[in-house]
Coordinates of C-alpha atoms and ligand atoms in Angstrom, one line a residue:
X1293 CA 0.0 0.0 0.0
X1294 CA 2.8 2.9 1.2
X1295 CA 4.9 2.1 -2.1
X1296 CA 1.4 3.0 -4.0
X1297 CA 0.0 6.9 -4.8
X1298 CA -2.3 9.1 -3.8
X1299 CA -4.0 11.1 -7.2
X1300 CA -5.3 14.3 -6.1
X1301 CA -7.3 16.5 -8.4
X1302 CA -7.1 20.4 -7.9
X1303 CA -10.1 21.6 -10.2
X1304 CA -9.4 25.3 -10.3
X1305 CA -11.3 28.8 -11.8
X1306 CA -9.2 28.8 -14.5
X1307 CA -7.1 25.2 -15.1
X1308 CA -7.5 21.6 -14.1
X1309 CA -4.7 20.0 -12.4
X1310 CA -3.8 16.2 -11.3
X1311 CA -1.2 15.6 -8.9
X1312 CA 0.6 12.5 -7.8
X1313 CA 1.8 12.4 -4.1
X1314 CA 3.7 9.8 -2.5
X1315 CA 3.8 8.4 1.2
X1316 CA 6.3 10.9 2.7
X1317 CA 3.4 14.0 1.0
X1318 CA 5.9 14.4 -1.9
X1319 CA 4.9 15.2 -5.2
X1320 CA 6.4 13.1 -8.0
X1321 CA 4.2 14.5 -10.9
X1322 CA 2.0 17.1 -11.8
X1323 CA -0.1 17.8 -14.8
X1324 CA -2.0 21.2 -15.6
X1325 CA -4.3 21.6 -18.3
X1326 CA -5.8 25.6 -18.7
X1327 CA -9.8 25.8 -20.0
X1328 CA -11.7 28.3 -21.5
X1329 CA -13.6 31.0 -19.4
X1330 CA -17.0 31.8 -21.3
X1331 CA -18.2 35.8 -20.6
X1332 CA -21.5 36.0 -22.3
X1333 CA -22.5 39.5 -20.6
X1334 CA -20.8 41.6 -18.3
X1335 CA -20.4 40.2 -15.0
X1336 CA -21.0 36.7 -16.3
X1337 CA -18.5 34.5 -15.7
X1338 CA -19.2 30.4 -17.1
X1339 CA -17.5 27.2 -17.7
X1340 CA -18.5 24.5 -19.9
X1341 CA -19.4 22.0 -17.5
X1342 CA -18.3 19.1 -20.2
X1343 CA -14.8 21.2 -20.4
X1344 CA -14.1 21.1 -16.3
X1345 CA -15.0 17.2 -16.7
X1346 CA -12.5 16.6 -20.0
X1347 CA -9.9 18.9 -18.8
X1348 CA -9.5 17.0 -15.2
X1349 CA -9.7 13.8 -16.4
X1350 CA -7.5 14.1 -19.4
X1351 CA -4.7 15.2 -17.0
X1352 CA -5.5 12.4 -14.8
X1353 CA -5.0 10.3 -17.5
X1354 CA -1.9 12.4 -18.6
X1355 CA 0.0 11.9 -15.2
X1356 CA -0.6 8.6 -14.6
X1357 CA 0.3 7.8 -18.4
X1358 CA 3.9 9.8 -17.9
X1359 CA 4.5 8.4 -14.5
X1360 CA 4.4 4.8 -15.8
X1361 CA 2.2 3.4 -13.6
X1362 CA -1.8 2.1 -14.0
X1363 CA -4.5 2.5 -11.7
X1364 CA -3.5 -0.3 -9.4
X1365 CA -0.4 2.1 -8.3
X1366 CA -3.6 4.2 -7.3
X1367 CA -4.2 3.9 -3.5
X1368 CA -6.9 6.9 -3.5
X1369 CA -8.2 9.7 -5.7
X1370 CA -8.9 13.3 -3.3
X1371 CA -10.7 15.8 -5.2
X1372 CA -10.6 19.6 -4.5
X1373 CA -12.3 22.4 -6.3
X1374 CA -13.1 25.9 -7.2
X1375 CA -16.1 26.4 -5.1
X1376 CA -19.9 27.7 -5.0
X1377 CA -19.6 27.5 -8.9
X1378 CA -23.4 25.7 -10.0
X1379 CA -23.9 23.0 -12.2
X1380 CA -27.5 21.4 -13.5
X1381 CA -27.2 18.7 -15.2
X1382 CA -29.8 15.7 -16.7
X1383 CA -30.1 12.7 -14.5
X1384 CA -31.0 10.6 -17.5
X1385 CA -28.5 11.4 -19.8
X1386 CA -26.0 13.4 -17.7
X1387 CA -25.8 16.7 -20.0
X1388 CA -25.4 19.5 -18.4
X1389 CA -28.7 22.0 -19.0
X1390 CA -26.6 25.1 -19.1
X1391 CA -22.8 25.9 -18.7
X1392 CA -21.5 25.9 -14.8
X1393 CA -22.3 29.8 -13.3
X1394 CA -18.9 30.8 -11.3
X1395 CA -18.5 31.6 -8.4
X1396 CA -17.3 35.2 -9.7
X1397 CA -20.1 35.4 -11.8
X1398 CA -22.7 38.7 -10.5
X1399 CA -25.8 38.0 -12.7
X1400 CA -27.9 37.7 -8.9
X1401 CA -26.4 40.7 -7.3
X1402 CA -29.7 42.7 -7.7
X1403 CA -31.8 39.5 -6.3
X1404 CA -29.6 39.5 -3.6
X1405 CA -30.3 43.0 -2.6
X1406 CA -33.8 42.0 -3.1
X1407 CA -33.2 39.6 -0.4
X1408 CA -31.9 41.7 1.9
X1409 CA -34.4 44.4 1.8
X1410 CA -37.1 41.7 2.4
X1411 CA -35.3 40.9 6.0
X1412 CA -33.7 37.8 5.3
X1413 CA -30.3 38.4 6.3
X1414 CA -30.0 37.0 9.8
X1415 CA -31.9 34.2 8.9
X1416 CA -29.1 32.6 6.2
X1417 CA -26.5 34.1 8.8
X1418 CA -27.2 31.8 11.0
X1419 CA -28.4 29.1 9.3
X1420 CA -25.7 29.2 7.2
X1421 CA -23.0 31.4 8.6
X1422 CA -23.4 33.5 5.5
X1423 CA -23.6 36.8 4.0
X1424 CA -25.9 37.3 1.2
X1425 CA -24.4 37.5 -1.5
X1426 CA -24.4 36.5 -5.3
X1427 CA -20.5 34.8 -5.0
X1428 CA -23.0 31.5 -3.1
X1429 CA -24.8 29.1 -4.9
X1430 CA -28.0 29.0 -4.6
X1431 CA -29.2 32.3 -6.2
X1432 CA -27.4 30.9 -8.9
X1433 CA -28.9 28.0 -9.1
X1434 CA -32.4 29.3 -8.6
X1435 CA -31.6 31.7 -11.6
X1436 CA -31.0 28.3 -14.2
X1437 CA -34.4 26.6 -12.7
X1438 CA -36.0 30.3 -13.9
X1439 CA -34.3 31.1 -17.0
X1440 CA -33.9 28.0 -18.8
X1441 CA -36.7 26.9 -20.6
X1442 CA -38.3 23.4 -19.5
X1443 CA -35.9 23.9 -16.0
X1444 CA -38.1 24.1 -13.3
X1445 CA -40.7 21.2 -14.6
X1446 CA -37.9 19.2 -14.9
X1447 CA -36.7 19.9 -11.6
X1448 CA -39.7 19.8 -10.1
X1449 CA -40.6 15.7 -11.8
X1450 CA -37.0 15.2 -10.0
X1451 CA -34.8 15.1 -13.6
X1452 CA -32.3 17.3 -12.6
X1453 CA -29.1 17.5 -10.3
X1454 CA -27.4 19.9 -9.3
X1455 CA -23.8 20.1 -7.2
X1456 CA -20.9 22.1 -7.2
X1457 CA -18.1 20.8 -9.0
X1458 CA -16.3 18.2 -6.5
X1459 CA -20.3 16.7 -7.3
X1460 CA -20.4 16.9 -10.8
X1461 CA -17.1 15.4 -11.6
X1462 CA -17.6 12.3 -9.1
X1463 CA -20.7 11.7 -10.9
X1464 CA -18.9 11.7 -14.1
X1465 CA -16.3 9.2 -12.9
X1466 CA -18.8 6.8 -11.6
X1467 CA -20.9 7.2 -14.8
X1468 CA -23.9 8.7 -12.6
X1469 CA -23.4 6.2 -9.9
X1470 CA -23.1 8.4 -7.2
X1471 CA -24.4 11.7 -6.5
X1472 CA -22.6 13.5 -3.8
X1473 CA -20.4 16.3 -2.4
X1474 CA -18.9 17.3 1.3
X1475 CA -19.9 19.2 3.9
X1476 CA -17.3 21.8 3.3
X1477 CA -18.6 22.2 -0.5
X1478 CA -22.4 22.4 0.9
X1479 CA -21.9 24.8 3.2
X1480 CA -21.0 27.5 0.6
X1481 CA -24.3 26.8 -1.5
X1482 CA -27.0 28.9 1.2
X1483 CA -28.8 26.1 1.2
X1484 CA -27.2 23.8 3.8
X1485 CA -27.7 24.3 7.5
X1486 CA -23.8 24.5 9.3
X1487 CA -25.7 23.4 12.4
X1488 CA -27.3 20.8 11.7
X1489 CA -25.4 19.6 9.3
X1490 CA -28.3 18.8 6.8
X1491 CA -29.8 20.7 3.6
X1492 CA -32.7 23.3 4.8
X1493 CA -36.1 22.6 3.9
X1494 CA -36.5 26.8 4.6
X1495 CA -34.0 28.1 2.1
X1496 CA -35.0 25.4 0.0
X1497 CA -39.0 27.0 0.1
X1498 CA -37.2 30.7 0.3
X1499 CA -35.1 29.8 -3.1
X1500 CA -37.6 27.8 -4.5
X1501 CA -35.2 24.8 -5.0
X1502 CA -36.7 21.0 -5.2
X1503 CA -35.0 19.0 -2.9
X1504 CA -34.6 15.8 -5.3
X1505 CA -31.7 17.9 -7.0
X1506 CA -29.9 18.1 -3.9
X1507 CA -27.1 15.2 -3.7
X1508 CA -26.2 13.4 -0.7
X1509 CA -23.9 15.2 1.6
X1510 CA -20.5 12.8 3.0
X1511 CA -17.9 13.7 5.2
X1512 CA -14.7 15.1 3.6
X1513 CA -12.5 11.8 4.0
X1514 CA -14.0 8.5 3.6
X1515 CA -14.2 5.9 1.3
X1516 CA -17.7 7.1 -1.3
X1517 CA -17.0 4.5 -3.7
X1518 CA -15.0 3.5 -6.8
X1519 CA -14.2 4.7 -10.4
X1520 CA -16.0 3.7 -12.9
X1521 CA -14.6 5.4 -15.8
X1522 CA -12.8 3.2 -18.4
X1523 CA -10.3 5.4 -19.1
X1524 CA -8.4 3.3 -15.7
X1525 CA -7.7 0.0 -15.3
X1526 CA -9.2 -1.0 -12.4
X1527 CA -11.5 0.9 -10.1
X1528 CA -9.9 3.4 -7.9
X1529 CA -11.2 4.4 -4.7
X1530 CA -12.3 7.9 -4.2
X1531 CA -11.9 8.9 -0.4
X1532 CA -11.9 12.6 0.0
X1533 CA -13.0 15.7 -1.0
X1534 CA -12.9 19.6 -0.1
X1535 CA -13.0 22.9 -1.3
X1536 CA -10.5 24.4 -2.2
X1537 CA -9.4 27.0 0.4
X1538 CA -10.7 24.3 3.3
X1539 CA -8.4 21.6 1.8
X1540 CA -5.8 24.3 1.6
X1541 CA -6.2 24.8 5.5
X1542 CA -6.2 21.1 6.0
X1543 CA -3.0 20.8 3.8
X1544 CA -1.0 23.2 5.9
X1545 CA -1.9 21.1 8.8
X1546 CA -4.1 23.6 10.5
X1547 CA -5.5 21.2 12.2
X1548 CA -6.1 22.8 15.8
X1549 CA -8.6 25.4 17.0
X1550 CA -6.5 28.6 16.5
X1551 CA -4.4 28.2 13.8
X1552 CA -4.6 30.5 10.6
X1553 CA -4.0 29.8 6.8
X1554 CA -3.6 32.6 4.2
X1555 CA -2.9 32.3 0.7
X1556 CA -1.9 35.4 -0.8
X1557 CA -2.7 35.0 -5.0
X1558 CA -4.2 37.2 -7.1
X1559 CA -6.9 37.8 -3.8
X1560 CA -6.0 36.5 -0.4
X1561 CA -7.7 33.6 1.9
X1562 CA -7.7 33.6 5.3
X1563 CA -9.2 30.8 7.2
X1564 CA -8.9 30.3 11.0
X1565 CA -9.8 26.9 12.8
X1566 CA -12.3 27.3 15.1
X1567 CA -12.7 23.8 15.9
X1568 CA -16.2 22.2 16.8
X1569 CA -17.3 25.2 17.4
X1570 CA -19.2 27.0 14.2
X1571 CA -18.4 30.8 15.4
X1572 CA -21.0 33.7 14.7
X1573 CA -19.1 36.7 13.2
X1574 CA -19.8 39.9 14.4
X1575 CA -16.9 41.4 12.1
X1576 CA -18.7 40.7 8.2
X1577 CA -16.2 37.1 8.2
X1578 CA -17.8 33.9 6.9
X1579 CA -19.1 31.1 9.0
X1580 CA -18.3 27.8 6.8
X1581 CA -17.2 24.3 7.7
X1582 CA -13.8 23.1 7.1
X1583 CA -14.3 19.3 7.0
X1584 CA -15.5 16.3 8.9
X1585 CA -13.5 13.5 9.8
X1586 CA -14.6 10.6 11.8
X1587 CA -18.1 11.8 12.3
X1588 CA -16.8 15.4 13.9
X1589 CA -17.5 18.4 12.2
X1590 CA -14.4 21.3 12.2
X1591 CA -15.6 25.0 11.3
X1592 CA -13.5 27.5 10.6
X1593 CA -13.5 31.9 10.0
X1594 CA -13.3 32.9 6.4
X1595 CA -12.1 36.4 4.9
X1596 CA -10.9 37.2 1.8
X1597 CA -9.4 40.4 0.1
X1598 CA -10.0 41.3 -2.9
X1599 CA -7.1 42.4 -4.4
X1600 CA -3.6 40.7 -3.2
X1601 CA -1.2 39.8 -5.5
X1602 CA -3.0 41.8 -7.7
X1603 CA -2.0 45.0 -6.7
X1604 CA 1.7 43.7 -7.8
X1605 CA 0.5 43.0 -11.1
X1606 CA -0.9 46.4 -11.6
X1607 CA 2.1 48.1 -10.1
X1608 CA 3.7 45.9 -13.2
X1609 CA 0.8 46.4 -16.3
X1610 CA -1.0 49.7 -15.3
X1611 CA 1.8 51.5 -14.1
X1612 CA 4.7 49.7 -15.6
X1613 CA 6.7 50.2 -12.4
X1614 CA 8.6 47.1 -12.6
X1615 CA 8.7 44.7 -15.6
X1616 CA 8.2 41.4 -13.3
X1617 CA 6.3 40.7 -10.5
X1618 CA 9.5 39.9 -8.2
X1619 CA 11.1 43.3 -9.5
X1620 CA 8.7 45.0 -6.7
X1621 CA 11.0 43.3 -3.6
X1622 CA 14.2 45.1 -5.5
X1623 CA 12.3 48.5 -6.0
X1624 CA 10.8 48.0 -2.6
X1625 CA 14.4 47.2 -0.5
X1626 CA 16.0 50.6 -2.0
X1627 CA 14.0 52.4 0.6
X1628 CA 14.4 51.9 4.8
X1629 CA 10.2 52.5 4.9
X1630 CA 7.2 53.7 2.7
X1631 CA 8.4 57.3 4.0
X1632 CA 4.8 58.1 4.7
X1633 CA 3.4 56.7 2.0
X1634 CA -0.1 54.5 2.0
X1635 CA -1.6 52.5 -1.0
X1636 CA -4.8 51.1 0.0
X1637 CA -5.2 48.5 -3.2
X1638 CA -9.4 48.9 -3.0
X1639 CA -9.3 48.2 -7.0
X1640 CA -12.5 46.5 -6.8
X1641 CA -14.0 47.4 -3.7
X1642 CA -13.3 45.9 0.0
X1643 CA -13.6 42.8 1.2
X1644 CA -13.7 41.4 4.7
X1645 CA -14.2 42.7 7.7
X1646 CA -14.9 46.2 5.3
X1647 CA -17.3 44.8 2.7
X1648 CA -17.7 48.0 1.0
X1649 CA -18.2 47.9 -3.4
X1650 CA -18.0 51.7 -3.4
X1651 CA -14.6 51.8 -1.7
X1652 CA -12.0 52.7 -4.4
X1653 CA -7.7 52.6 -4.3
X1654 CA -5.6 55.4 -2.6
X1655 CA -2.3 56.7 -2.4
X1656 CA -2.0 58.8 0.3
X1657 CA 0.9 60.9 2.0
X1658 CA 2.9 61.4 -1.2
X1659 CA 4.9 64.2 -0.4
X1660 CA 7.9 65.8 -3.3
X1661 CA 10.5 63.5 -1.8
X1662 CA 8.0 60.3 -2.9
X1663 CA 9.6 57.5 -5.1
X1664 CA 9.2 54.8 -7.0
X1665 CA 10.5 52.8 -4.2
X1666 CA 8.2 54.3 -1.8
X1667 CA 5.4 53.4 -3.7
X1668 CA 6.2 49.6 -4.1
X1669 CA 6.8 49.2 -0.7
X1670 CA 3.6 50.6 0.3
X1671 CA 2.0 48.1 -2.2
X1672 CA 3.7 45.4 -0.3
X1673 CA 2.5 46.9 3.2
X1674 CA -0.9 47.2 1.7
X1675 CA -1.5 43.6 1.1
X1676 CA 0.1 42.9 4.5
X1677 CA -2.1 45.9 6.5
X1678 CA -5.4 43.9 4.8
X1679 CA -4.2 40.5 5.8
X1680 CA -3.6 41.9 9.2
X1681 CA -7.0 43.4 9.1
X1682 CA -8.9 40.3 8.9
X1683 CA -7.0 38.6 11.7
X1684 CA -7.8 40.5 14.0
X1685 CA -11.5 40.3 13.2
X1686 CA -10.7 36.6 13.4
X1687 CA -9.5 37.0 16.9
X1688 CA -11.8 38.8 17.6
X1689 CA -14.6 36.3 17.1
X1690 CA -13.1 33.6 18.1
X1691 CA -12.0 35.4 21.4
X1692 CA -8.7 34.0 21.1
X1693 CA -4.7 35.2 20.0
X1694 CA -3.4 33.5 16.8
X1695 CA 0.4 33.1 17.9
X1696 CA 1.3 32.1 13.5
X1697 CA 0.4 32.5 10.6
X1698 CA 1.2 30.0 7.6
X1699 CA 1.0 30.9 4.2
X1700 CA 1.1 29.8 1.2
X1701 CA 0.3 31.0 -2.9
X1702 CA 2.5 33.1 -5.2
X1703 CA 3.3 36.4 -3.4
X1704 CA 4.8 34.0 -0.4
X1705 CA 7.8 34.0 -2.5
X1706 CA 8.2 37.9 -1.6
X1707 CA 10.5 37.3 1.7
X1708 CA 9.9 41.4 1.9
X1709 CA 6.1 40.8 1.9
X1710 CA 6.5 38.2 4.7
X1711 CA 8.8 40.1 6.9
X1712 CA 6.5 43.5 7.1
X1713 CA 3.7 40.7 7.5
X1714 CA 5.5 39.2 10.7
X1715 CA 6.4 42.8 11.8
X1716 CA 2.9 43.9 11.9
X1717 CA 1.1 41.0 13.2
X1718 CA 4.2 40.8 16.2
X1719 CA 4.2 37.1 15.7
X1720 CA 6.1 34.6 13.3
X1721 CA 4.9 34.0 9.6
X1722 CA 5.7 30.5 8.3
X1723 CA 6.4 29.2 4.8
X1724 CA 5.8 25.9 3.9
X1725 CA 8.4 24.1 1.3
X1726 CA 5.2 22.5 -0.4
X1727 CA 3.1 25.2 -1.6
X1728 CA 0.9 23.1 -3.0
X1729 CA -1.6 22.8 0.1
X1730 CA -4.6 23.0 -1.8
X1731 CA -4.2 19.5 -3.8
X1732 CA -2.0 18.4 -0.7
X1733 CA -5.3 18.9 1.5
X1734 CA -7.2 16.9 -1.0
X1735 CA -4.2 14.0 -1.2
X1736 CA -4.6 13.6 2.7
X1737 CA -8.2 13.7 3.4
X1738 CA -8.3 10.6 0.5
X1739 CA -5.2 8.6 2.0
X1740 CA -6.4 8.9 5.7
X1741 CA -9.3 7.2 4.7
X1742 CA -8.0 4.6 3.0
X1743 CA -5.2 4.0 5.8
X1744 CA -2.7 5.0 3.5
X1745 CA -1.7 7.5 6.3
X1746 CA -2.5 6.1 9.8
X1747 CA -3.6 9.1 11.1
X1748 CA -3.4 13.2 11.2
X1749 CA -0.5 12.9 14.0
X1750 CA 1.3 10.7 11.3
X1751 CA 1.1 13.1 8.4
X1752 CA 1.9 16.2 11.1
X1753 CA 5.9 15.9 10.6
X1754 CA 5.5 15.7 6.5
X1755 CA 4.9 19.8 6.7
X1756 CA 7.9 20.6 6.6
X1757 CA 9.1 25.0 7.0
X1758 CA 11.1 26.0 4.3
X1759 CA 11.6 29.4 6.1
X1760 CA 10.4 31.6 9.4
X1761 CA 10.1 35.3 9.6
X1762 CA 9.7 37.0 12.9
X1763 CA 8.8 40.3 13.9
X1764 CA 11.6 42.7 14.1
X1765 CA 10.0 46.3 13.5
X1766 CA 9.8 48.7 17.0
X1767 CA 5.8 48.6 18.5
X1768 CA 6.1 52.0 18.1
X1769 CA 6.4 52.1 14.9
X1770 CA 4.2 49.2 13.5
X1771 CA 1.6 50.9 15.7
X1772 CA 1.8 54.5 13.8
X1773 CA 2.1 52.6 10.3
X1774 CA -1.3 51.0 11.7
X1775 CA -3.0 54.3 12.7
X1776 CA -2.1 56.0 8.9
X1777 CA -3.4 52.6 7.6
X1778 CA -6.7 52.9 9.1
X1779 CA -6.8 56.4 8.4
X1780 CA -5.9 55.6 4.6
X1781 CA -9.0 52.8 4.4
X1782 CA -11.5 55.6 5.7
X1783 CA -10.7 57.9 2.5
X1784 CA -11.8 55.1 0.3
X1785 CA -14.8 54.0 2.0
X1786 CA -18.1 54.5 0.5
X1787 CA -15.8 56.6 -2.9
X1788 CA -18.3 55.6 -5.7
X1789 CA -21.5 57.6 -5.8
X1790 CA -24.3 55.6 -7.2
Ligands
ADP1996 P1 -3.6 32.7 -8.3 O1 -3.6 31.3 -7.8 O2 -4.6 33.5 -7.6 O3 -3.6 32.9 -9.7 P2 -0.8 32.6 -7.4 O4 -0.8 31.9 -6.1 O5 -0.2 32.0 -8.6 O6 -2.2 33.3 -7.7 O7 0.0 34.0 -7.1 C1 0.2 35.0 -8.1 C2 0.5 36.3 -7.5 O8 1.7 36.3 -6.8 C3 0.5 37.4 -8.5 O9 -0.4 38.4 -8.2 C4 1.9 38.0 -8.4 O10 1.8 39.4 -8.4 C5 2.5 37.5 -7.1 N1 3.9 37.1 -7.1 C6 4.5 36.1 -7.8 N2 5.8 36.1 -7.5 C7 6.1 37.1 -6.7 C8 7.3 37.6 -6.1 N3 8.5 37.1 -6.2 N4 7.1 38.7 -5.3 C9 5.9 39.3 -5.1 N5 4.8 38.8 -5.6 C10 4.8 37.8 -6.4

């Protein structure tokens, strides 16, 4: 068994990606396969549900094929996806009835609204732990059952299925055998109560959604059932599944009530472990389970920013700064500090704990002796001053001090970025040497059920620290660069007059 493989399948926004681990959580082999993104209107953002499907299975197929081995060198396959992204499909005949709505796709917003001028807010707060908003499933959802023609009968004589996409590609590779999905994928759809752990009959009346669409709901790591595809040999268990930023937290071994993942990419995700406990945010975080192991149920915090890494690329494309993303940490070290400089990146609005789509980005504090270098370094400290932003509404909910912070995703590689990140938080930031937590997550919640991996304790020592940072900066100072900060978000706030 321990000389076998674990497949895991990272289904992403924008590329499909199979990756094989191996007993010590090493990967041997990786194969990425981009798709297309469909935007019919404005705002609408769609995949072609057959293209997700194709894409992750042909590089399956492609890494198994180039690693020499056939399915019986398979101990498990773990699936992790993009999340909240909608697919309907036929039960009969297993074609989809419309392309997959993504996540990022705002076609809902004004029903949403609509929503929450008729009251319901607190009601899928806390039956769900979250905001309403059209990033969630089930307005989605509802909008196929009323826009595509034939839909809702359909749905309504029981003909159609709907799940997210860990649900849709499981059915795929058992031919339509099994319909399921995880907890942590439910609990971003609105429609499935975090409490008791079940789809709600209420929001299923409130969004006018038939329950027979609605596919079973397993626990993130045990054994579902096989393959059934031909396209492997034999048929391969499939023992764990997770969304993508849960099985992200799971791969960095946050595994205790506490501890805090961020992965700073083109946004930035930061999930805290809140243990059994599903924690009611009183600072605009989400409220979403992070898997369920064993028959208990771990929640976690969630808050994202909008605009990360992103700020770096249009310090690089709008403003042709610097030609590369790295060349920021070069322009950035010329200078001691941002010399009063503050860039709050609110390109598109705020995210958590702000949540404000009128706020636009600032510069603040430029004086005649600004630079160049002053103004990369505050792009740096402005991803790092939102980070620290949502930690502390983390703590603050969970009425506990995070003592580390691990990160992961592309910007990580900016050893700049993570020092100002340690120096403002006071406490150590720590890189991984596998940056791949995401399908890492996925590898270990298939394995464990399997027994490929005795247990979480056992897989504990294969995270391994490629490098620390701790704070160094005088409290003094980090506390004056937070007071400008805040001040700097206030001038954005509420910008856009509409
Ligand atoms: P995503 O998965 O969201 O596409 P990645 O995890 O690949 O994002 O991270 C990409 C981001 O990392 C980009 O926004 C880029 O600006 C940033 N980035 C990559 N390398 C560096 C670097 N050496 N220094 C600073 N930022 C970097």
């Amino acid at each position: 068994m321990k000389s076998k493989l674990i497949l895991a399948f990272d289904q992403g926004t924008t590329s499909s990606r199979a990756i094989l681990f191996n007993h010590d959580g090493e990967i041997v082999r990786v194969s990425q396969k981009p798709f297309e993104q469909i935007f019919p209107k404005p705002g609408w953002v769609e995949h072609n549900p057959n293209d997700i499907w194709s894409s992750q299975i042909s590089v399956a197929a492609e890494v198994v094929a180039q690693h020499g081995i056939n399915g019986t060198d398979i101990a498990a396959i773990g699936i992790t996806n993009q999340r909240e992204t909608v697919v309907v499909w036929d039960r009969e005949t297993s074609e989809p009835i419309y392309n997959a709505i993504v996540w990022q796709d705002r076609r809902t917003a004004r029903y949403c609204d609509e929503l929450k001028d008729a009251g319901h807010e607190d009601l899928i707060k806390k039956k769900t732990g979250l905001v309403i908003d059209a990033y969630f499933s089930a307005t989605k959802l509802k909008w196929i059952l009323d826009n595509i023609e034939g839909a809702r009968e359909k749905a309504e004589a029981g003909k159609l299925c709907f799940g997210t996409v860990d649900c849709w590609l499981i059915w795929k590779l058992t031919r339509g055998k099994m319909f399921i999905t995880d907890v942590s994928n439910a609990s971003r759809t609105m429609l499935f109560n975090i409490h008791t752990m079940s789809w709600d009959k209420e929001l299923m009346e409130l969004f006018n959604i038939p329950e027979s669409m609605l596919p079973e709901v397993k626990q993130s790591s045990e054994v579902y059932g096989t393959t059934a595809t031909t396209l492997f040999s034999t048929k391969i268990p499939i023992a764990g599944i997770a969304g993508d930023q849960q099985a992200a937290l799971f791969g960095q071994m946050c595994t205790k009530p506490g501890m805090v993942k961020n992965t700073y990419g083109t946004g930035c995700f930061l999930l805290m472990n809140t243990g059994n406990k599903a924690v009611y945010s009183k600072n605009n975080l989400l409220t979403t389970v992070a898997w369920k192991i064993n028959g208990e149920t771990t929640y976690a915090l969630e808050g994202s920013v909008f605009v990360g890494g992103a700020a770096i690329q249009w310090i690089r494309d709008g403003l042709r700064m610097v030609r590369t993303a790295p060349g920021i940490n070069h322009l950035a070290e010329m200078v001691e500090d941002n010399g009063g400089v503050y860039f709050v990146p609110a390109l598109t609005g705020l995210g958590a704990p702000y949540w404000d789509q009128y706020a636009r980005g600032a510069m603040l504090g430029i004086t005649r002796g600004t630079t160049d270098a002053h103004i990369a370094r505050a792009t740096l400290e402005g991803i790092a001053f939102q980070v620290y932003d949502i930690v502390k509404a983390m703590e603050a909910d969970a009425g506990e001090k995070s003592i580390e912070l691990r990160v992961d995703g592309g910007a990580t590689a900016s050893n700049l970025l993570m020092q100002i990140q340690s120096d403002l938080f006071g406490f150590k930031i720590i890189r991984p040497k596998t940056l791949e937590t995401t399908a890492m997550g996925a590898a270990y919640l298939a394995g464990l059920a399997v027994g490929y991996w005795d247990s979480i304790d056992d897989i504990q020592s294969q995270w391994i620290v490629d490098k620390e940072f701790f704070p160094e900066a005088p409290k003094e100072k980090v506390d004056n660069m937070l007071h400008y900060w805040h001040k700097a978000v206030k001038c954005t706030q509420n910008w856009i007059e509409e």
